[in-house]
Structure formats: structure tokens, C-alpha cells
XYZ file of C-alpha atoms in Angstrom:
608
model
C -84.667 54.165 27.549
C -87.000 56.255 25.458
C -90.539 55.279 24.535
C -92.796 56.538 21.789
C -94.991 58.201 24.396
C -94.194 61.772 23.449
C -94.574 61.372 19.636
C -97.906 59.554 20.087
C -99.183 62.240 22.454
C -98.195 64.929 19.984
C -99.834 63.229 16.992
C -103.027 62.376 18.834
C -103.474 65.728 20.543
C -107.147 66.567 20.943
C -108.300 62.980 21.350
C -109.529 62.275 24.857
C -111.998 59.364 24.695
C -109.301 56.785 24.035
C -106.811 58.067 26.586
C -106.956 54.827 28.578
C -106.043 52.728 25.536
C -103.330 55.192 24.536
C -101.859 55.053 28.038
C -101.929 51.261 27.989
C -100.235 51.186 24.604
C -97.573 53.700 25.645
C -96.734 51.791 28.798
C -96.473 48.458 27.019
C -94.428 49.456 23.984
C -90.729 50.217 24.410
C -88.160 50.724 21.715
C -84.587 49.589 22.284
C -83.258 50.824 18.947
C -83.762 53.747 16.585
C -86.378 51.971 14.421
C -90.127 51.584 14.896
C -90.075 47.960 13.754
C -89.636 47.155 17.432
C -93.359 47.732 18.041
C -94.128 44.416 16.358
C -93.908 42.872 19.802
C -97.131 44.618 20.808
C -99.255 44.329 17.671
C -102.285 43.217 19.651
C -102.458 46.505 21.529
C -101.601 48.419 18.363
C -104.448 46.779 16.402
C -106.923 47.623 19.150
C -105.696 51.199 19.224
C -106.046 51.585 15.447
C -109.582 50.228 15.433
C -110.659 52.700 18.107
C -108.946 55.679 16.527
C -110.126 55.175 12.955
C -113.368 57.129 13.351
C -112.277 59.404 16.198
C -112.694 63.177 15.580
C -109.562 65.245 15.728
C -107.240 62.648 14.227
C -104.667 64.335 11.949
C -105.557 63.840 8.241
C -102.369 61.949 7.459
C -102.951 59.484 10.278
C -106.657 59.201 9.355
C -105.722 58.323 5.764
C -103.298 55.689 6.898
C -105.779 54.179 9.382
C -108.500 54.001 6.739
C -106.171 52.290 4.294
C -105.130 49.862 7.012
C -108.747 49.045 7.954
C -109.795 48.329 4.368
C -107.198 45.618 3.884
C -108.762 43.051 6.251
C -107.871 39.932 4.303
C -104.648 38.363 5.378
C -104.344 40.739 8.311
C -102.306 38.359 10.391
C -99.698 38.058 7.627
C -99.548 41.798 6.930
C -99.348 43.263 10.418
C -95.583 43.462 10.392
C -95.468 45.313 7.071
C -97.983 47.868 8.376
C -95.747 48.728 11.275
C -92.699 48.930 9.030
C -94.646 51.247 6.707
C -95.626 53.374 9.679
C -91.937 53.848 10.484
C -90.205 54.059 7.144
C -92.488 55.750 4.588
C -92.037 59.281 3.326
C -92.985 62.609 4.833
C -96.406 64.150 5.104
C -96.304 65.352 1.517
C -96.096 61.831 0.047
C -99.065 60.094 -1.520
C -98.926 57.234 0.962
C -99.960 59.557 3.749
C -97.543 58.012 6.195
C -95.833 59.907 8.945
C -92.417 61.491 8.663
C -89.542 59.729 10.401
C -88.443 63.092 11.732
C -91.313 62.951 14.226
C -89.885 59.759 15.719
C -86.201 60.656 15.535
C -85.991 61.000 19.284
C -84.460 57.676 20.200
C -81.493 57.278 22.527
C -78.089 57.114 20.933
C -76.897 53.551 20.626
C -74.431 51.485 18.673
C -77.287 50.198 16.522
C -77.239 51.928 13.154
C -80.764 53.104 12.445
C -82.289 52.114 9.133
C -84.789 49.734 7.628
C -84.933 46.714 9.908
C -86.758 43.548 9.051
C -90.001 43.087 11.024
C -88.787 39.653 12.055
C -85.679 41.159 13.628
C -85.315 39.892 17.209
C -84.466 42.566 19.728
C -82.108 41.952 22.635
C -83.604 41.955 26.115
C -83.522 45.136 28.117
C -80.500 45.466 30.412
C -81.021 45.056 34.119
C -79.427 48.441 34.819
C -80.008 51.446 32.603
C -76.900 52.809 30.864
C -76.063 56.523 30.891
C -78.771 58.491 29.168
C -78.012 59.911 25.733
C -80.681 62.577 25.437
C -81.179 64.930 22.530
C -81.867 68.576 23.173
C -84.931 69.144 20.989
C -88.353 69.653 22.510
C -91.582 68.333 21.032
C -92.651 68.991 18.373
C -89.141 69.073 16.889
C -88.426 72.171 14.830
C -86.738 71.796 11.432
C -82.997 72.317 11.658
C -83.004 75.201 9.180
C -85.492 77.171 11.303
C -83.487 77.062 14.527
C -81.840 80.413 15.240
C -79.262 80.741 18.012
C -80.345 83.706 20.152
C -77.881 86.386 21.291
C -77.748 87.520 24.926
C -80.722 89.618 25.937
C -80.391 93.136 27.288
C -80.238 94.028 30.945
C -83.435 93.639 32.912
C -84.126 95.479 36.192
C -85.790 92.318 37.510
C -82.544 90.307 37.360
C -79.573 90.489 39.671
C -76.930 92.776 38.224
C -73.166 92.948 38.630
C -71.049 95.827 39.838
C -67.387 96.015 38.786
C -64.983 97.889 41.065
C -61.295 98.506 40.200
C -59.051 97.224 42.998
C -55.426 96.817 41.871
C -53.316 97.590 38.852
C -50.364 95.210 38.554
C -47.546 96.772 36.556
C -43.842 96.116 36.140
C -41.330 98.934 35.909
C -39.192 96.974 33.492
C -39.826 96.562 29.807
C -42.333 93.825 29.120
C -44.601 92.537 26.362
C -48.337 92.018 26.185
C -50.157 89.485 28.363
C -51.564 86.545 26.430
C -52.636 84.121 29.187
C -53.796 84.591 32.793
C -54.389 82.152 35.637
C -55.207 82.764 39.297
C -54.353 80.522 42.235
C -57.104 78.610 44.083
C -57.083 81.159 46.925
C -56.617 84.193 44.618
C -53.345 85.121 46.333
C -51.249 84.712 43.170
C -51.783 85.618 39.536
C -49.637 84.075 36.802
C -49.335 85.826 33.428
C -47.727 84.646 30.184
C -45.917 87.476 28.386
C -43.946 85.773 25.636
C -42.917 82.321 24.554
C -40.244 82.223 27.285
C -41.509 84.263 30.238
C -44.115 83.623 32.940
C -44.614 86.147 35.757
C -46.136 85.331 39.135
C -47.733 88.283 40.927
C -48.549 88.557 44.624
C -52.032 90.046 44.791
C -51.873 91.306 48.425
C -48.545 93.030 47.742
C -49.456 94.212 44.207
C -45.949 93.261 43.134
C -44.097 90.554 41.238
C -43.360 87.498 43.362
C -41.157 85.738 40.816
C -40.484 84.961 37.172
C -40.046 81.665 35.343
C -38.047 81.410 32.141
C -38.980 78.444 29.995
C -38.051 76.929 26.646
C -40.844 77.120 24.105
C -40.797 76.900 20.325
C -44.422 77.930 19.871
C -45.411 81.570 19.777
C -48.229 82.045 22.317
C -51.540 83.286 21.024
C -55.074 83.678 22.236
C -57.084 80.495 21.891
C -58.709 79.928 18.523
C -59.474 77.094 16.125
C -55.770 77.001 15.248
C -54.332 77.344 18.767
C -55.442 75.102 21.639
C -52.363 75.074 23.851
C -53.096 75.773 27.495
C -50.305 77.965 28.805
C -50.104 77.429 32.573
C -52.040 76.873 35.770
C -51.237 77.408 39.448
C -51.807 74.001 41.024
C -51.326 74.775 44.706
C -50.767 77.799 46.918
C -49.833 75.701 49.927
C -47.208 73.726 47.991
C -46.370 76.702 45.672
C -46.587 74.618 42.499
C -47.334 75.811 38.971
C -47.638 73.822 35.733
C -46.347 75.404 32.500
C -46.561 74.081 28.942
C -43.153 74.152 27.225
C -41.265 73.154 24.068
C -43.755 72.309 21.275
C -46.820 72.532 23.487
C -46.834 68.831 24.422
C -44.619 68.933 27.526
C -45.899 69.913 30.950
C -43.292 71.168 33.413
C -44.071 71.682 37.106
C -42.157 74.342 39.056
C -41.906 75.192 42.738
C -41.992 79.003 42.992
C -41.639 79.288 46.782
C -38.288 81.128 46.654
C -39.542 83.952 44.495
C -37.489 86.033 42.129
C -35.925 83.866 39.447
C -35.376 80.942 41.828
C -38.283 78.772 40.682
C -37.185 75.145 40.581
C -38.344 72.560 38.066
C -39.528 69.513 40.033
C -41.342 67.340 37.467
C -41.879 66.845 33.733
C -44.971 65.175 32.232
C -44.771 64.270 28.556
C -47.375 63.781 25.824
C -49.722 66.324 27.384
C -51.767 67.118 24.272
C -54.659 68.375 26.412
C -54.604 68.895 30.149
C -56.519 70.538 32.941
C -56.167 71.163 36.668
C -58.765 71.359 39.392
C -59.731 74.768 40.740
C -59.213 73.411 44.240
C -55.782 73.495 45.821
C -54.031 70.224 44.998
C -52.653 70.005 48.539
C -56.171 69.874 50.002
C -57.730 67.863 47.177
C -58.413 64.186 47.840
C -59.038 63.554 44.155
C -56.556 63.210 41.330
C -56.813 66.856 40.320
C -54.502 66.904 37.290
C -55.728 65.250 34.077
C -53.715 64.727 30.867
C -55.142 63.500 27.559
C -52.858 61.305 25.437
C -54.156 60.517 21.945
C -51.957 57.501 21.180
C -53.897 55.298 23.578
C -57.068 57.441 23.645
C -56.611 57.739 27.373
C -56.979 60.376 30.078
C -54.329 59.917 32.761
C -54.888 61.499 36.157
C -52.342 62.605 38.742
C -52.658 63.396 42.445
C -50.355 65.371 44.715
C -48.364 63.053 46.978
C -48.337 63.963 50.658
C -45.170 62.003 51.464
C -42.207 64.382 51.969
C -39.857 61.770 50.529
C -41.590 61.605 47.158
C -39.229 62.250 44.254
C -41.903 64.025 42.226
C -44.848 65.979 43.645
C -47.498 64.492 41.366
C -48.012 60.772 41.042
C -49.914 59.038 38.274
C -52.496 56.575 39.529
C -53.431 53.861 36.979
C -56.565 53.123 39.005
C -57.938 56.544 38.009
C -57.021 56.627 34.312
C -59.873 56.663 31.795
C -59.684 54.749 28.511
C -62.108 56.242 26.017
C -62.315 53.008 24.023
C -63.845 51.327 27.074
C -66.281 54.118 27.870
C -69.023 52.788 25.551
C -69.455 56.165 23.833
C -71.536 56.816 20.687
C -68.271 57.659 18.900
C -64.654 58.138 19.890
C -63.819 61.791 20.669
C -60.424 63.117 19.657
C -58.467 65.837 21.481
C -61.242 66.725 23.935
C -61.198 69.843 26.054
C -61.052 68.917 29.749
C -62.281 70.597 32.926
C -62.794 69.631 36.557
C -65.896 70.728 38.384
C -64.892 73.359 40.914
C -66.976 71.990 43.796
C -68.049 68.447 42.891
C -66.259 65.239 41.844
C -66.832 65.490 38.099
C -64.430 65.488 35.174
C -65.931 66.986 32.014
C -64.781 66.479 28.423
C -66.026 68.305 25.321
C -65.010 67.448 21.764
C -65.969 68.478 18.264
C -65.248 67.157 14.764
C -61.658 66.505 13.754
C -60.075 66.156 10.292
C -60.447 62.598 9.054
C -63.513 61.788 11.132
C -66.182 59.756 9.312
C -69.343 61.711 8.481
C -71.958 61.511 11.205
C -75.192 63.423 11.905
C -73.888 64.849 15.178
C -70.168 65.442 15.690
C -70.201 67.213 19.067
C -70.144 65.309 22.341
C -70.093 66.170 26.050
C -68.997 63.582 28.622
C -68.965 63.613 32.421
C -67.230 61.103 34.686
C -67.901 60.765 38.388
C -64.554 60.546 40.170
C -63.587 58.509 43.189
C -61.286 59.934 45.854
C -57.752 58.681 46.231
C -57.330 56.508 49.290
C -55.508 57.930 52.294
C -52.882 55.203 52.095
C -51.988 56.148 48.515
C -51.758 59.842 49.309
C -49.162 59.232 52.018
C -47.440 56.134 50.644
C -44.057 55.877 48.978
C -44.198 55.915 45.170
C -44.958 52.409 43.857
C -42.916 50.725 41.174
C -44.073 51.108 37.602
C -46.412 48.322 36.605
C -48.026 47.527 33.265
C -50.557 45.011 34.580
C -54.172 45.574 33.698
C -56.519 46.785 36.387
C -59.654 44.868 37.341
C -61.814 47.958 37.927
C -63.423 48.734 34.581
C -66.255 50.874 35.918
C -64.022 53.929 36.084
C -64.192 54.199 32.282
C -67.993 54.416 32.213
C -69.309 57.987 32.112
C -71.908 59.430 34.420
C -73.582 61.392 31.631
C -73.148 61.675 27.872
C -74.790 64.355 25.757
C -74.778 64.611 21.961
C -76.213 68.071 21.188
C -78.310 68.260 18.051
C -77.909 71.966 17.269
C -77.074 72.434 13.566
C -74.934 75.518 14.244
C -72.758 73.490 16.616
C -71.824 70.608 14.337
C -68.677 72.216 12.880
C -67.554 73.920 16.097
C -64.585 73.195 18.348
C -64.487 73.951 22.091
C -62.251 76.873 23.026
C -63.179 77.181 26.699
C -64.768 74.808 29.208
C -65.696 75.213 32.871
C -67.760 73.166 35.301
C -69.254 73.801 38.721
C -71.574 71.549 40.659
C -73.762 69.783 38.124
C -73.425 72.432 35.397
C -70.889 72.725 32.599
C -70.507 75.781 30.360
C -68.435 75.814 27.188
C -67.624 78.283 24.407
C -67.428 76.918 20.866
C -65.925 78.375 17.693
C -67.728 77.205 14.524
C -65.903 76.757 11.257
C -66.294 79.404 8.593
C -68.204 77.976 5.648
C -67.438 79.934 2.461
C -70.367 80.528 0.167
C -70.215 80.003 -3.581
C -69.796 83.712 -4.238
C -66.982 84.000 -1.721
C -64.871 81.445 -3.599
C -64.619 83.643 -6.690
C -61.272 85.414 -7.169
C -61.701 89.140 -6.664
C -59.453 92.104 -7.240
C -58.824 93.821 -3.909
C -58.034 97.491 -4.418
C -58.727 98.959 -0.988
C -58.871 97.862 2.635
C -62.627 98.333 2.728
C -63.244 95.366 0.422
C -62.126 92.778 2.964
C -63.554 91.629 6.243
C -61.168 92.187 9.102
C -61.666 89.164 11.336
C -58.613 89.816 13.560
C -58.384 93.583 13.998
C -55.368 93.477 16.348
C -53.008 91.385 14.254
C -54.071 91.403 10.599
C -54.275 94.411 8.347
C -55.357 94.199 4.704
C -52.976 95.258 1.998
C -53.601 98.237 -0.270
C -52.077 96.459 -3.266
C -54.294 95.224 -6.057
C -54.169 91.425 -6.117
C -56.319 88.438 -6.826
C -57.621 86.839 -3.649
C -60.582 85.088 -2.109
C -63.069 87.060 -0.067
C -63.239 85.682 3.449
C -66.852 85.194 4.542
C -67.964 86.732 7.828
C -66.938 84.605 10.780
C -69.863 82.868 12.497
C -70.800 83.847 16.011
C -69.216 82.010 18.891
C -71.611 79.727 20.720
C -72.091 79.325 24.463
C -73.436 75.910 25.471
C -74.796 75.285 28.970
C -75.165 71.651 30.022
C -77.226 70.598 33.041
C -76.020 67.158 34.103
C -78.984 65.892 36.210
C -81.531 66.497 33.443
C -78.992 66.000 30.637
C -80.336 69.034 28.791
C -78.543 71.908 27.099
C -79.098 75.541 26.219
C -77.385 77.528 23.477
C -76.865 81.223 22.823
C -74.351 83.224 20.824
C -71.813 85.981 21.393
C -70.064 88.102 18.739
C -67.677 86.272 16.432
C -64.563 88.363 17.028
C -65.029 88.632 20.784
C -62.563 87.394 23.361
C -64.451 85.453 26.033
C -64.014 83.579 29.309
C -66.181 81.646 31.764
C -66.200 82.109 35.512
C -65.204 78.902 37.361
C -68.549 78.907 39.182
C -70.269 78.793 35.752
C -72.495 81.731 36.610
C -71.130 84.332 34.207
C -69.495 84.736 30.813
C -67.426 87.818 30.029
C -66.654 88.872 26.477
C -64.956 91.830 24.841
C -65.888 92.956 21.341
C -63.339 95.614 20.459
C -64.840 96.131 17.001
C -68.247 97.027 18.450
C -66.636 98.866 21.365
C -68.212 97.113 24.319
C -67.272 94.771 27.165
C -70.117 92.720 28.620
C -70.801 90.172 31.343
C -73.630 87.713 30.696
C -75.536 85.580 33.175
C -75.122 81.976 32.006
C -78.444 80.749 33.394
C -80.675 83.404 31.837
C -78.440 84.427 28.886
C -79.025 88.060 29.869
C -76.457 90.826 30.159
C -75.809 91.869 33.754
C -73.045 94.436 33.090
C -71.934 96.322 30.021
C -69.285 98.840 29.096
C -69.617 101.728 28.182
C -73.124 101.818 29.673
C -71.623 101.440 33.158
C -69.480 104.532 32.616
C -72.480 106.621 31.606
C -74.767 105.400 34.396
C -72.512 105.237 37.452
C -69.288 106.891 36.338
C -67.245 103.686 36.220
C -63.571 104.242 35.387
C -61.035 101.467 34.843
C -57.238 101.619 34.754
C -57.407 102.900 31.193
C -58.032 99.384 29.890
C -61.743 99.390 29.088
C -61.538 102.955 27.819
C -59.288 101.549 25.088
C -60.629 98.082 24.301
C -58.085 97.614 21.520
C -55.430 97.282 24.218
C -57.246 94.451 26.036
C -55.557 91.162 25.135
C -56.960 88.603 27.591
C -59.035 88.395 30.779
C -60.008 85.674 33.254
C -62.128 85.260 36.370
C -60.560 84.194 39.643
C -61.201 80.720 41.035
C -64.044 81.942 43.245
C -65.488 84.201 40.541
C -65.150 87.320 42.688
C -62.329 88.911 40.705
C -61.864 89.685 37.036
C -58.254 90.049 35.886
C -57.762 91.970 32.635
C -54.447 91.926 30.762
C -53.428 94.528 28.205
C -50.872 95.092 25.484
C -48.554 97.061 27.793
C -47.979 94.068 30.078
C -50.142 95.324 32.943
C -52.978 93.490 34.676
C -56.019 95.172 36.166
C -57.767 93.416 39.050
C -61.484 94.202 39.351
C -63.823 93.087 42.105
C -67.055 91.505 40.896
C -69.979 92.148 43.229
C -73.522 90.999 42.698
C -76.237 93.577 43.146
C -79.872 92.725 42.838
C -83.301 94.243 42.775
C -84.938 94.808 46.136
C -88.696 94.692 46.463
C -90.289 96.763 49.202
C -93.902 96.859 50.258
C -95.663 99.958 49.030
C -99.096 101.414 49.634
C -101.794 98.773 49.814
C -101.002 95.731 47.711
C -98.551 97.535 45.485
C -94.904 96.601 45.482
C -92.270 99.281 45.084
C -89.148 98.270 43.175
C -85.740 99.574 44.150
C -82.232 98.665 43.170
C -79.937 97.999 46.065
C -77.264 95.778 47.459
């Protein structure tokens, strides 16, 4: 739980003679809710502190004014102590005549179900729980900056003192037959297969060692595939296992998940299982055959539940994946600050965490912060369940309710993030990285009908698919799209970091959460950013000028790049283009090397 230690230290900076009393007061006073009326329990220590601080040098003028006013009203002090504390918490900002402190200074309380407001001084607080709940920590540092002054920084330029990245072309996967552009890419856990989505009815599986097509899967889909945006959140497909040769593909209206066995190759892929109501789903980066956890998660909004499936090891199982009710997560029982809807899901690539990220949805009640990040610590599936025969369906409730409780919950307080929706999410170890697309907020001038007489009067937000008309018509000017936001979440400290990438850029996150790649065709560059430092470690066309880098004709013509993804181990970058080809690039880390020079000097060299 939070205390008022940090606000008091900030307000009383420069005062040293009363540090012992301040420390005693800080240690004794704890606040269980988002209101300072809770300090009425320790008025004896507070009164002693105020008496000592009244004539102390260095006290801020606003606090000095309030202390003087408090000291002058000695009569009836015992009956007025509660109102003083309430005034300390609820009066106006520093510009008010009362001279009381702004509530913004103390708005650092943990998120709770208690609705903050004016609480009666006689309000009795519940006792502290024996075990601390998950920590809901805000991201601001002290002193908190006003929301309007916070500017999301873009990635910084390359620095010779940071490890860089070298991209090397390895393979160019092409098909002799006529094919359409690639819109989705996924690599297998061992990077032996690459699956590409070419149209609403065709998925190709490529063998990377052979640089040839292994097989094709024809599906039934009534939704035209597109690159992910605020209007399109369907996940196309994912290779679940190399050992069991299983792939999951979204079909029909984007809510049905079909699992195919592609061992035969060619067009002989066999459908082995169908999972319905898969509004959001994710698969672990680890091979499902060697994964002891339920590595397939499906979100179903009707029951606000995340169902999890594990790969059965029994050869006699009718379906490869089995749903385990003991591992399902009910969001209504998770004790969250608010109920997230349609969250983006991701498994940590090398630790037992399931991450969810959600933003505001239509119909949600207004709230100060509408973005939430959640992490659950998973338990492995028992050996007996992995190898047992499928159990009969049962609707009985399960006694284990701890599985619903999250390991960490974070409610970021960035103003630029409050209208955004997650478009990409990845997790590795104790770090989660997500890319968010904010909503465009039209200004008052942009809502005025305007006569459009030439293409130059409009903003082209989708250069590949939308072209303005030359006809003169009355329309609404579309405001510039806001930058996409990259949010890094560190689970142990429950802190976040935010930076931006260009608005119209395609982007992806490496599964190890070390790098973000984005392509801005309008600006004419392709960049890779280090997620930890938010610094560029590789950039096109600078790489072509410095070291003569040449791709398979893809980066030379960025307008042809449609989608790109990192491999499961982060060592390959697969780039798809409008001609249906896929370029495979090796990602190698190069770093600065420091060598001893003459005397105490250090000579800097770049090397492998």
C-alpha cells in the first residue's frame, strides 16, 4: 500500500532539523483509500509535526500560510482537528485564497474499488489485509508533471556507444505461380516453417531450409484480411507446433479458430479441431508439444473469460488441444479496477506469464484512466492430465479461485494513451512491450465542411489503399493521425515507459521484447529500435549508404512492403511484399568494443 511519504518529502524539501519527527510521522500514517481523511487516526503525531514546522525556515509559503492559520485557532482544537485534516486534503489548488495544497500532489494512491472524493472525517477505515494485494502503481514520478506538459518522445538517433544491429539478407521465398500480396506472417517456434496469409482463402506454409513451399491451406473466410488497425483486430494464424505439425487459422467471420495438421504437405493439410467464439486468441512462442503449460488462450466476451488449452500427449485423443477448466480465468473474479473488454493477449516467450492489454471500448463509462495491463502467473499442467484420456464435459464450479487473481496490474496514467487500443503485444521474461493506436480527435476547424478541389488538400493517412478524388465536393478534413505509441512494462517494478513511432508506420515487436521494427513508407525509411533505450539501432537507407546493404528489392521500394515479423527467437526478420514474396533477413547484434589505448585513454572501435 502507498503512504504519503513521497508527497511529504517533496513538500518539505530543505527542512532537515525535524527529519526525525517527519520519519516518525511517515512510518505511522498509512492511507488505505484515495482520500487524506484517513490521517485522522494519527492526529497526535500530525499536531506535533505542525507545531514544529510552523516556524521552520524553508517551508513552502502555501504550507506556511496554512500552518499559521491552523496555529491561531487554538480554541476548540480537539473538536476541529478532523476538519483541519479534511481541509488539508480537499481544498483548492495553490492559487486559492485558502492557501491549501492541491489534491494533485497527493493523487498517487493505489487503485482501489473505493471511489475517491470527500469522505467524512468520522469515516471508519477497514483494517489492512494480512497479505498485500497486487500493486496498482501509477507511472508518474515525483513531483508529478501536469498532464498537458507531458510529451511522448520519439526514438532517439543511433549512438556509437550502444549495441547496433546488422541485417543480412539470407533467403528470398517466392512462388512461381500467380499469387497476391502477403498480409500476415508467422514463424514456427524453431524457425523451420513460415506461414503467410495471401488472401481471405489461402495460407501458404514455407520450408525455410528448403526455401520452397511445403504446403497450402484453403480456408473459408468472409472477412477480407487487412493489416491490423483500430478497425481490424483479427489474428490470422499461428504455427502451434513443429513437432506435431499443427497450425491454427482464423476462419469464417473471424470468430472461429480451426487447427490443421500440415504434416503431409502440398494441399493435404487436415482439419483436426475447431474452437468457436475465439474473439481474441494467442499462442505461446514455445512449441506446444514441449510446453507443460496451457499454451493456447482464447478470450470469450459473453462470460468475460479467458479459456486455456493444452496439447494432449495421448495418441488416442480425438482432438489435439484440450480445454482445462482448472486454468480458465474469469475476469469478473480477478478483482480488477475495471472490467477490460476484448483484451489483446500474449504469452511470455520464456516465463510462465499470460499478459492482457485493453483500452477503452464503445459504451464504457467515463473513467480517468481507460488503459489497463494485466499479468497472470500460470501453473503447469499436471503430467497425469497431459497423458490422460479426455475427461467428460463437466459444468461444476472449481474450488481453486486463486487462478483468477493477477500477478501484476498496471493502469498507465499517460494522457496520450487514454484513447488508444493495443494493436500488438509481446512478452518475454518479466517485460511486456505493446504498440497502441490512439484515436484521431478532430479539432473544431477540421469539422467544417470544405470544398476539396485537388488531392493536395487532404491528408493521405493510408497511402497504399486510399487515393483522394479530384472532384470538387463537400467533405470533412481528416486531422493528422496521432503517432503510434510503444509502451514498455516492467513487471517486477510495475513501471512503464512510453515513446512514439510515426503514425502511418507498420510495426512489429520481436518475441524477446528487445526490438521494435517499423516501416514508414511516406518518410522513406525502415528502422529498428531498441525497446530498452528507445534508440534506433538500424535504419534504412542509412545502412545502404554506410555499408552497402542491399535487400531483395523490398526495402529499396518501401511502398511494396506490406507486412513484416520477427522470428520466435528474434534472430530473423521476415518481410512480405505486394508481389507475394517473403524476404528472410538475419538479425545480428554488433556492439562497440573498447580497447585500451595509450596511458589511461580508451580507444573506441566498432566490432563484432
